[in-house]
Amino acid sequence: MINEIIAEKLALLPNSPGVYIMKDAEGTIIYVGKAVVLKNRVSQYFQNNKSHSAKVKAMVARIADFDIIMVGTEVEALILECKLIKKYRPKYNISLKDDKMYPYLKVTTKEDFPRVFITRKLVKDGSRYFGPYTDAGALKDCLKLLKRMFPLRSCRNLRPGQSCLEYHIRRCLAPCLGKVSRQEYRSMIRKVLLFLDGRTKQVEAELKSQMEAAADELEFELAARLRDQLLAVQKLSEMQKLVAKPRDDEFVIQEKVHAQTIGAMEELGEYLGLAVPPYRMECFDISHNQGSETVASMVVFEGGTAKKSDYRRFKIRSAEGKPDDFKSMREVTMRRYGAEDADMPDLIVIDGGKGQLSSALEIIRGAGHLDVPVVGLAKREEEIFCEGESEPVILPRDSQALFLIQRIRDEAHRFAITYHRKLRGKRNLVSVLDHIEGIGPKRRQLLYEHYGTIDRIREAAAEEMAAIPGMNRPSAEAVYNFFRAQEKLTN
């Protein structure tokens, strides 16, 4: 059975790549997976699918909660998935300790004339490894283009005096024949490593400089070859994704992602014109049902990740019975920031447009908090409204800054809806149980605390309810018979 937390999170899953983290009732991570589309992949686990293996069924039965981390690409999702699996060793994950699941590029830097080739096994032999890559076919294309750019040797064993076809078709500089010095060859390998390290701009600058020098010397054939290499580098840089490298004699996944988080904060700060990156962000959302049970949520992100211990939820009093998001926003910001000595975050995010932002600013600035930046995030076009600016800030669709601010907004929305539905469910539960003879306020509260929803009470057996401390057999049978009578009427 899907619990309320899971149901709420499933409804808010994004159509973007990322990693999902499954947890049991104790909060222990039991599975980590990656997805190209989080919404599709995670939802599949909780569908009544008979094709699930016994292992998946056993795992799903233990899931009490899950978290997601959105990233920019599938490759980045793979990086984070591998990192989390190795860190937490979840019970239901296939072990990746041998690193044979995905292919890598290997550069044999310890050899006098290094080779570059694809491997699925990491060996501590002093070589450089780049990967893992999710698409083996694309990796082969990448290596093929790389070898066209740089005429590297491909033979496993270098035999002096014995050339091969690669030399004759100009795809190798023939170190076996002494046609290239070790220094010159390793200069080429240096460019390969720079490129694979992601420093393509440096490689491009060197090639451009050499191309211009060749043209000045009227060496047009060389200049044309360097031009082709430059174009190839620019093309290949779009395909190449560095995700790992050795450190301290052991292989570790590059810390490209918790860096992405820092980069996202810095990027967001730059787009919003902030003096410092917003390390602590607080985001507010309002939820109600035509004015009833109006609630607000405040979620907190520190360092780009959720800090759930600082979350707060508010039952709004000023707008009860009549929907008024602006009045609700003024109340919640007053309760959080109304005191002059209130601890302030680096950025306050209001879920809404100009109206909600103005309501929040009225309270925050009125309380004397003049320096903290406050922005409104309009959901329709993901527009960010800043104080004193008529035009919104539009973040690039593929920017980490956008992913970060979407994450905190979606989390605030989830937290608000969860609280609102809990209050609404409690109200509905009480109103239904009001009609059952022998069930007073005390026993209604007992049933609510034990089952949480009216559907779970409806499905419960009389013996089960009678066993609840404070209940007895007659009251349990009264509840059971009430719902059976309802079923007969509806059928």
XYZ file of C-alpha atoms in Angstrom:
491
model
C 0.000 0.000 0.000
C 1.317 3.450 -0.921
C 1.518 5.709 2.104
C 0.666 9.414 2.098
C 4.286 10.593 1.849
C 4.967 8.445 -1.215
C 1.672 9.425 -2.871
C 2.464 13.116 -2.455
C 5.991 12.756 -3.817
C 4.854 10.666 -6.800
C 2.461 13.453 -7.815
C 5.319 15.969 -7.861
C 7.992 13.962 -9.674
C 9.695 15.947 -12.479
C 10.205 14.961 -16.124
C 13.964 15.297 -15.815
C 16.984 13.054 -15.260
C 18.204 12.323 -11.785
C 18.742 9.816 -9.003
C 16.111 8.306 -6.711
C 16.869 7.051 -3.194
C 14.513 4.491 -1.622
C 14.281 4.307 2.199
C 12.641 1.938 4.674
C 10.608 2.872 7.755
C 13.788 3.475 9.770
C 15.139 5.887 7.152
C 17.803 3.424 5.969
C 18.689 3.675 2.279
C 17.786 0.335 0.680
C 18.120 1.174 -3.023
C 19.612 3.841 -5.263
C 18.813 4.133 -8.958
C 19.136 6.563 -11.864
C 16.557 7.647 -14.406
C 16.424 9.598 -17.650
C 12.891 10.666 -16.657
C 12.364 10.484 -12.890
C 8.575 10.663 -13.099
C 8.289 7.587 -15.314
C 10.928 5.439 -13.646
C 9.981 5.968 -10.004
C 6.237 5.623 -10.666
C 6.812 2.187 -12.216
C 7.840 0.749 -8.858
C 4.487 1.537 -7.274
C 2.246 0.352 -10.081
C 0.548 -3.032 -9.759
C 2.905 -4.675 -12.215
C 3.003 -8.466 -12.239
C 6.219 -8.368 -14.261
C 8.192 -7.175 -11.215
C 10.772 -9.682 -10.084
C 10.607 -11.177 -6.597
C 13.513 -8.938 -5.590
C 11.741 -5.769 -6.742
C 8.484 -6.800 -5.048
C 10.338 -7.421 -1.789
C 12.062 -4.060 -2.036
C 8.887 -2.116 -2.863
C 7.146 -3.685 0.131
C 9.780 -2.110 2.390
C 9.782 1.388 0.861
C 8.396 3.951 3.308
C 9.823 7.074 1.689
C 12.048 8.202 -1.156
C 14.075 11.228 -2.163
C 15.209 12.447 -5.560
C 18.140 14.518 -6.779
C 17.716 16.196 -10.166
C 20.742 16.608 -12.421
C 21.373 18.001 -15.872
C 22.070 14.858 -17.892
C 21.886 11.068 -17.772
C 25.667 10.936 -17.441
C 25.553 13.086 -14.326
C 22.804 10.838 -12.938
C 25.094 7.850 -13.480
C 27.942 9.579 -11.658
C 25.793 10.312 -8.636
C 24.192 6.857 -8.659
C 27.585 5.148 -8.557
C 28.823 7.473 -5.833
C 25.793 6.894 -3.592
C 25.827 3.126 -4.105
C 29.472 2.939 -3.081
C 28.857 5.223 -0.103
C 25.738 3.566 1.344
C 25.933 -0.014 -0.039
C 22.108 -0.339 -0.259
C 20.743 -3.828 0.371
C 18.922 -4.170 -2.939
C 21.571 -2.741 -5.245
C 23.802 -4.857 -7.445
C 27.359 -4.367 -6.207
C 29.453 -2.090 -8.401
C 32.693 -2.660 -6.550
C 34.409 -4.279 -9.552
C 33.486 -1.310 -11.799
C 32.851 -3.603 -14.779
C 29.340 -2.393 -15.507
C 30.168 0.595 -17.707
C 33.027 1.263 -20.162
C 35.916 3.667 -19.550
C 38.604 5.270 -21.688
C 42.085 4.248 -20.582
C 45.304 6.158 -21.327
C 48.450 4.119 -20.593
C 50.474 7.069 -19.341
C 53.230 4.874 -17.873
C 54.270 3.688 -21.334
C 56.857 5.620 -23.382
C 54.348 5.884 -26.228
C 50.918 5.666 -24.555
C 47.785 4.133 -26.060
C 44.131 5.137 -25.668
C 41.489 2.398 -25.694
C 38.158 1.275 -24.176
C 38.098 -0.973 -21.115
C 35.540 -2.189 -18.573
C 38.046 -2.972 -15.861
C 39.992 -0.584 -13.655
C 43.505 -1.700 -12.761
C 45.875 0.170 -10.462
C 48.704 0.323 -12.999
C 49.309 4.074 -13.057
C 47.153 4.650 -16.138
C 44.529 7.388 -16.405
C 40.866 6.349 -16.633
C 37.956 8.439 -17.881
C 34.365 7.348 -17.460
C 32.052 5.566 -16.881
C 30.092 6.179 -20.094
C 26.425 5.235 -20.404
C 26.467 4.712 -24.181
C 29.131 2.283 -25.401
C 28.302 3.027 -29.038
C 28.793 6.757 -28.562
C 32.045 6.049 -26.734
C 33.349 4.065 -29.708
C 32.473 6.954 -32.010
C 34.212 9.297 -29.573
C 37.397 7.193 -29.614
C 37.326 6.913 -33.404
C 37.133 10.665 -33.752
C 39.812 11.118 -31.101
C 42.200 8.932 -33.099
C 41.509 10.934 -36.218
C 42.478 14.055 -34.344
C 45.610 12.557 -32.801
C 47.543 9.826 -34.705
C 48.103 7.561 -31.682
C 49.461 4.049 -31.819
C 46.887 1.301 -31.331
C 49.104 -1.814 -31.333
C 49.225 -3.662 -28.000
C 52.942 -4.432 -28.236
C 55.397 -1.951 -29.736
C 57.887 -3.823 -31.946
C 60.823 -1.688 -33.109
C 61.384 -1.837 -36.853
C 57.966 -3.327 -37.627
C 55.377 -0.910 -38.949
C 51.693 -1.638 -39.514
C 48.889 -0.466 -41.773
C 47.983 2.377 -39.425
C 51.267 4.144 -40.276
C 50.794 3.741 -44.023
C 47.289 5.219 -43.932
C 48.613 8.101 -41.771
C 46.775 7.175 -38.587
C 49.904 6.579 -36.531
C 53.207 8.479 -36.220
C 55.092 5.148 -36.164
C 57.157 5.277 -32.976
C 58.084 1.684 -33.906
C 60.137 3.101 -36.815
C 61.515 6.032 -34.852
C 59.471 8.468 -36.925
C 58.485 10.442 -33.826
C 60.421 11.281 -30.688
C 59.181 10.391 -27.237
C 58.962 14.090 -26.388
C 56.893 14.939 -29.447
C 54.578 11.948 -28.936
C 54.028 12.765 -25.266
C 53.247 16.355 -26.254
C 50.383 14.919 -28.279
C 49.322 12.726 -25.340
C 49.310 15.852 -23.188
C 46.702 17.378 -25.503
C 44.660 14.176 -25.311
C 44.697 14.292 -21.504
C 43.834 17.978 -21.458
C 40.922 17.241 -23.720
C 39.682 14.282 -21.680
C 40.101 16.356 -18.514
C 37.531 18.718 -19.971
C 40.055 21.474 -20.666
C 39.002 21.728 -24.296
C 39.407 25.491 -24.432
C 43.124 25.135 -23.762
C 43.462 22.494 -26.478
C 41.507 24.652 -28.904
C 43.697 27.664 -28.120
C 46.889 25.665 -28.774
C 45.563 24.248 -32.048
C 44.393 27.660 -33.202
C 47.777 29.194 -32.405
C 49.602 26.409 -34.288
C 47.204 26.724 -37.231
C 47.784 30.475 -37.516
C 51.559 30.001 -37.249
C 51.471 27.385 -40.035
C 49.443 29.723 -42.234
C 51.929 32.550 -41.630
C 54.717 30.202 -42.734
C 52.675 29.331 -45.854
C 52.424 25.698 -44.705
C 48.846 25.450 -45.912
C 48.594 21.658 -45.786
C 49.619 21.644 -42.124
C 47.313 24.569 -41.408
C 44.403 22.697 -43.027
C 45.170 19.587 -40.956
C 45.266 21.669 -37.757
C 42.018 23.353 -38.778
C 40.358 19.934 -39.158
C 41.707 18.919 -35.748
C 40.332 22.108 -34.221
C 36.872 21.466 -35.697
C 37.046 17.848 -34.515
C 37.953 18.943 -30.977
C 35.011 21.314 -30.901
C 32.695 18.562 -32.107
C 34.079 15.928 -29.768
C 33.887 18.221 -26.769
C 30.106 18.026 -27.121
C 30.272 14.227 -26.848
C 32.951 13.868 -24.198
C 31.996 13.754 -20.503
C 34.692 13.311 -17.899
C 33.427 11.588 -14.786
C 36.339 9.862 -13.055
C 40.035 10.017 -12.363
C 42.525 8.367 -9.970
C 43.565 9.958 -6.698
C 45.857 8.692 -3.947
C 46.324 5.319 -5.669
C 42.624 4.518 -5.661
C 39.882 5.139 -8.151
C 37.108 7.460 -7.061
C 34.247 9.067 -8.905
C 34.999 12.685 -9.534
C 33.163 15.032 -7.211
C 31.497 16.646 -10.199
C 27.921 16.594 -8.865
C 27.910 18.009 -4.489
C 30.619 20.794 -6.990
C 27.528 21.189 -9.253
C 25.497 22.082 -6.192
C 27.971 24.775 -5.200
C 28.061 25.901 -8.816
C 24.252 26.074 -8.860
C 24.244 28.379 -5.825
C 26.937 30.566 -7.339
C 25.137 30.622 -10.688
C 21.815 31.524 -9.051
C 23.511 34.296 -7.077
C 24.974 35.732 -10.283
C 21.651 35.674 -12.152
C 19.903 37.394 -9.229
C 22.701 39.908 -8.684
C 23.397 38.777 -5.111
C 26.548 39.830 -3.281
C 27.202 36.251 -2.095
C 25.862 32.847 -3.203
C 22.670 31.912 -1.293
C 23.927 29.158 1.032
C 20.735 29.080 3.122
C 17.452 29.473 1.251
C 13.952 29.452 2.744
C 10.945 28.906 0.491
C 7.231 29.424 1.262
C 4.103 27.957 -0.319
C 0.379 28.336 0.447
C -2.148 25.514 0.083
C -5.932 25.500 0.616
C -9.184 24.075 -0.717
C -11.335 27.075 -1.683
C -10.246 28.789 1.492
C -10.704 25.898 3.910
C -7.805 24.455 5.882
C -5.422 27.096 4.533
C -1.847 26.165 5.429
C 1.636 27.349 4.586
C 4.947 25.548 4.405
C 8.508 26.724 4.862
C 11.278 24.463 3.601
C 14.978 25.104 4.027
C 17.904 24.284 1.756
C 21.471 24.669 2.970
C 24.378 24.127 0.619
C 21.921 23.154 -2.121
C 20.312 20.278 -0.166
C 17.209 19.996 1.988
C 17.572 20.593 5.733
C 14.383 18.921 6.931
C 15.063 19.571 10.601
C 14.372 23.276 9.938
C 11.132 22.798 7.991
C 8.069 24.516 9.432
C 4.374 24.343 8.672
C 1.706 26.895 9.572
C -2.051 26.701 9.934
C -3.242 30.046 8.569
C -5.843 31.847 10.666
C -6.253 35.191 8.882
C -7.693 33.773 5.646
C -9.803 30.907 7.027
C -13.063 30.491 5.131
C -12.087 32.836 2.301
C -9.197 32.189 -0.111
C -6.646 34.999 0.053
C -3.094 34.014 -0.850
C -1.793 37.529 -0.285
C -3.173 37.762 3.245
C -1.912 34.226 3.935
C 1.578 35.146 2.749
C 1.607 38.221 4.982
C 0.633 36.094 7.988
C 3.235 33.395 7.459
C 6.067 35.843 6.806
C 5.034 37.810 9.899
C 5.174 34.660 12.005
C 8.605 33.765 10.623
C 10.300 37.169 10.213
C 8.179 39.562 12.282
C 10.745 39.906 15.074
C 13.680 42.262 14.550
C 16.131 39.685 15.920
C 14.922 36.847 13.675
C 17.697 34.784 12.081
C 17.668 35.567 8.387
C 18.580 33.309 5.431
C 20.665 34.313 2.406
C 17.629 34.180 0.107
C 13.843 34.020 0.621
C 11.842 32.393 -2.186
C 8.092 33.006 -2.414
C 6.061 30.589 -4.529
C 4.072 33.022 -6.644
C 4.274 36.117 -8.778
C 4.379 39.833 -8.107
C 1.367 39.870 -5.766
C 2.695 37.258 -3.370
C 6.149 38.855 -3.505
C 4.736 42.276 -2.606
C 2.810 40.798 0.328
C 5.948 39.163 1.690
C 8.101 42.265 1.180
C 5.560 44.402 3.026
C 6.115 42.328 6.170
C 9.820 41.520 5.825
C 10.920 45.076 5.062
C 8.464 46.447 7.623
C 10.125 44.317 10.300
C 13.439 46.012 9.536
C 15.031 43.238 7.482
C 16.310 45.409 4.668
C 19.256 43.413 3.340
C 17.939 39.894 2.788
C 17.007 39.318 -0.893
C 13.437 38.157 -1.532
C 12.192 36.780 -4.873
C 8.951 35.370 -6.221
C 8.885 32.294 -8.461
C 5.923 32.135 -10.846
C 5.251 28.516 -11.792
C 3.806 28.960 -15.294
C 6.944 30.160 -17.054
C 9.414 29.709 -14.162
C 9.819 33.479 -14.010
C 11.723 34.956 -11.075
C 10.464 38.337 -9.909
C 12.933 40.485 -7.985
C 12.238 43.466 -5.754
C 12.078 46.737 -7.657
C 12.380 45.106 -11.093
C 9.505 45.226 -13.585
C 10.819 42.443 -15.825
C 11.363 38.912 -14.490
C 14.622 36.985 -14.561
C 14.446 33.962 -16.896
C 16.996 31.260 -16.069
C 18.312 29.092 -18.931
C 16.336 25.861 -19.199
C 19.432 23.689 -18.810
C 21.025 25.664 -15.972
C 21.819 24.127 -12.595
C 20.499 27.333 -11.004
C 17.044 26.591 -12.436
C 17.156 22.979 -11.240
C 18.060 24.161 -7.743
C 15.284 26.736 -7.413
C 12.752 24.308 -8.918
C 13.765 21.703 -6.342
C 13.199 23.985 -3.380
C 9.885 25.281 -4.822
C 8.600 21.737 -5.503
C 9.628 20.623 -2.029
C 7.750 23.559 -0.460
C 4.694 22.655 -2.546
C 4.877 18.994 -1.514
C 5.274 19.850 2.161
C 2.316 22.278 2.086
C 0.008 19.852 0.266
C 0.920 17.018 2.622
C -0.056 19.114 5.647
C -3.222 20.406 3.976
C -4.420 16.929 3.047
C -3.665 15.666 6.527
C -5.923 18.340 8.031
C -8.598 17.750 5.404
C -8.448 13.999 5.961
C -8.790 14.466 9.699
C -11.836 16.695 9.182
C -13.480 14.233 6.800
C -12.692 11.332 9.082
C -14.290 13.014 12.057
C -17.396 13.997 10.078
C -17.957 10.409 8.918
C -17.375 8.869 12.339
C -19.802 11.377 13.871
C -22.642 9.245 12.506
C -21.612 6.027 14.262
C -23.371 5.294 17.540
C -21.008 4.638 20.410
C -18.064 6.472 18.808
C -17.398 9.703 20.639
C -14.568 12.245 20.326
C -12.077 10.108 22.252
C -12.557 6.993 20.140
C -12.630 9.029 16.935
C -9.212 10.365 17.903
C -7.952 6.841 18.672
C -9.057 5.568 15.264
C -7.603 8.580 13.495
C -4.235 8.234 15.218
C -4.094 4.497 14.539
C -5.244 4.419 10.895
C -4.780 7.952 9.571
C -7.331 7.701 6.721
C -11.004 6.787 6.387
C -10.160 4.150 3.747
C -7.911 2.241 6.149
C -10.634 2.263 8.824
C -13.170 1.053 6.244
C -10.895 -1.901 5.370
C -10.124 -2.867 8.982
C -11.608 -5.978 10.590
C -13.675 -5.658 13.765
C -11.208 -7.836 15.709
C -8.348 -5.567 14.664
C -10.129 -2.409 15.819
C -11.208 -4.021 19.077
C -7.560 -4.673 19.907
C -6.739 -0.942 19.897
C -6.272 0.307 23.486
C -9.348 2.355 24.387
C -11.636 0.529 21.956
C -13.874 -2.444 22.798
C -15.727 -5.145 20.902
C -19.137 -3.373 20.641
C -17.651 -0.064 19.409
C -15.415 -1.909 16.911
C -18.399 -3.856 15.568
C -20.396 -0.628 15.306
C -17.697 0.896 13.078
C -17.326 -2.280 11.023
C -21.116 -2.672 10.516
C -21.487 1.023 9.616
C -19.125 0.710 6.654
C -20.625 -2.623 5.547
C -24.050 -0.975 5.471
C -22.605 1.880 3.387
C -21.228 -0.625 0.900
C -24.605 -2.247 0.475
C -26.229 1.101 -0.178
C -23.650 2.084 -2.806
C -23.793 -1.327 -4.510
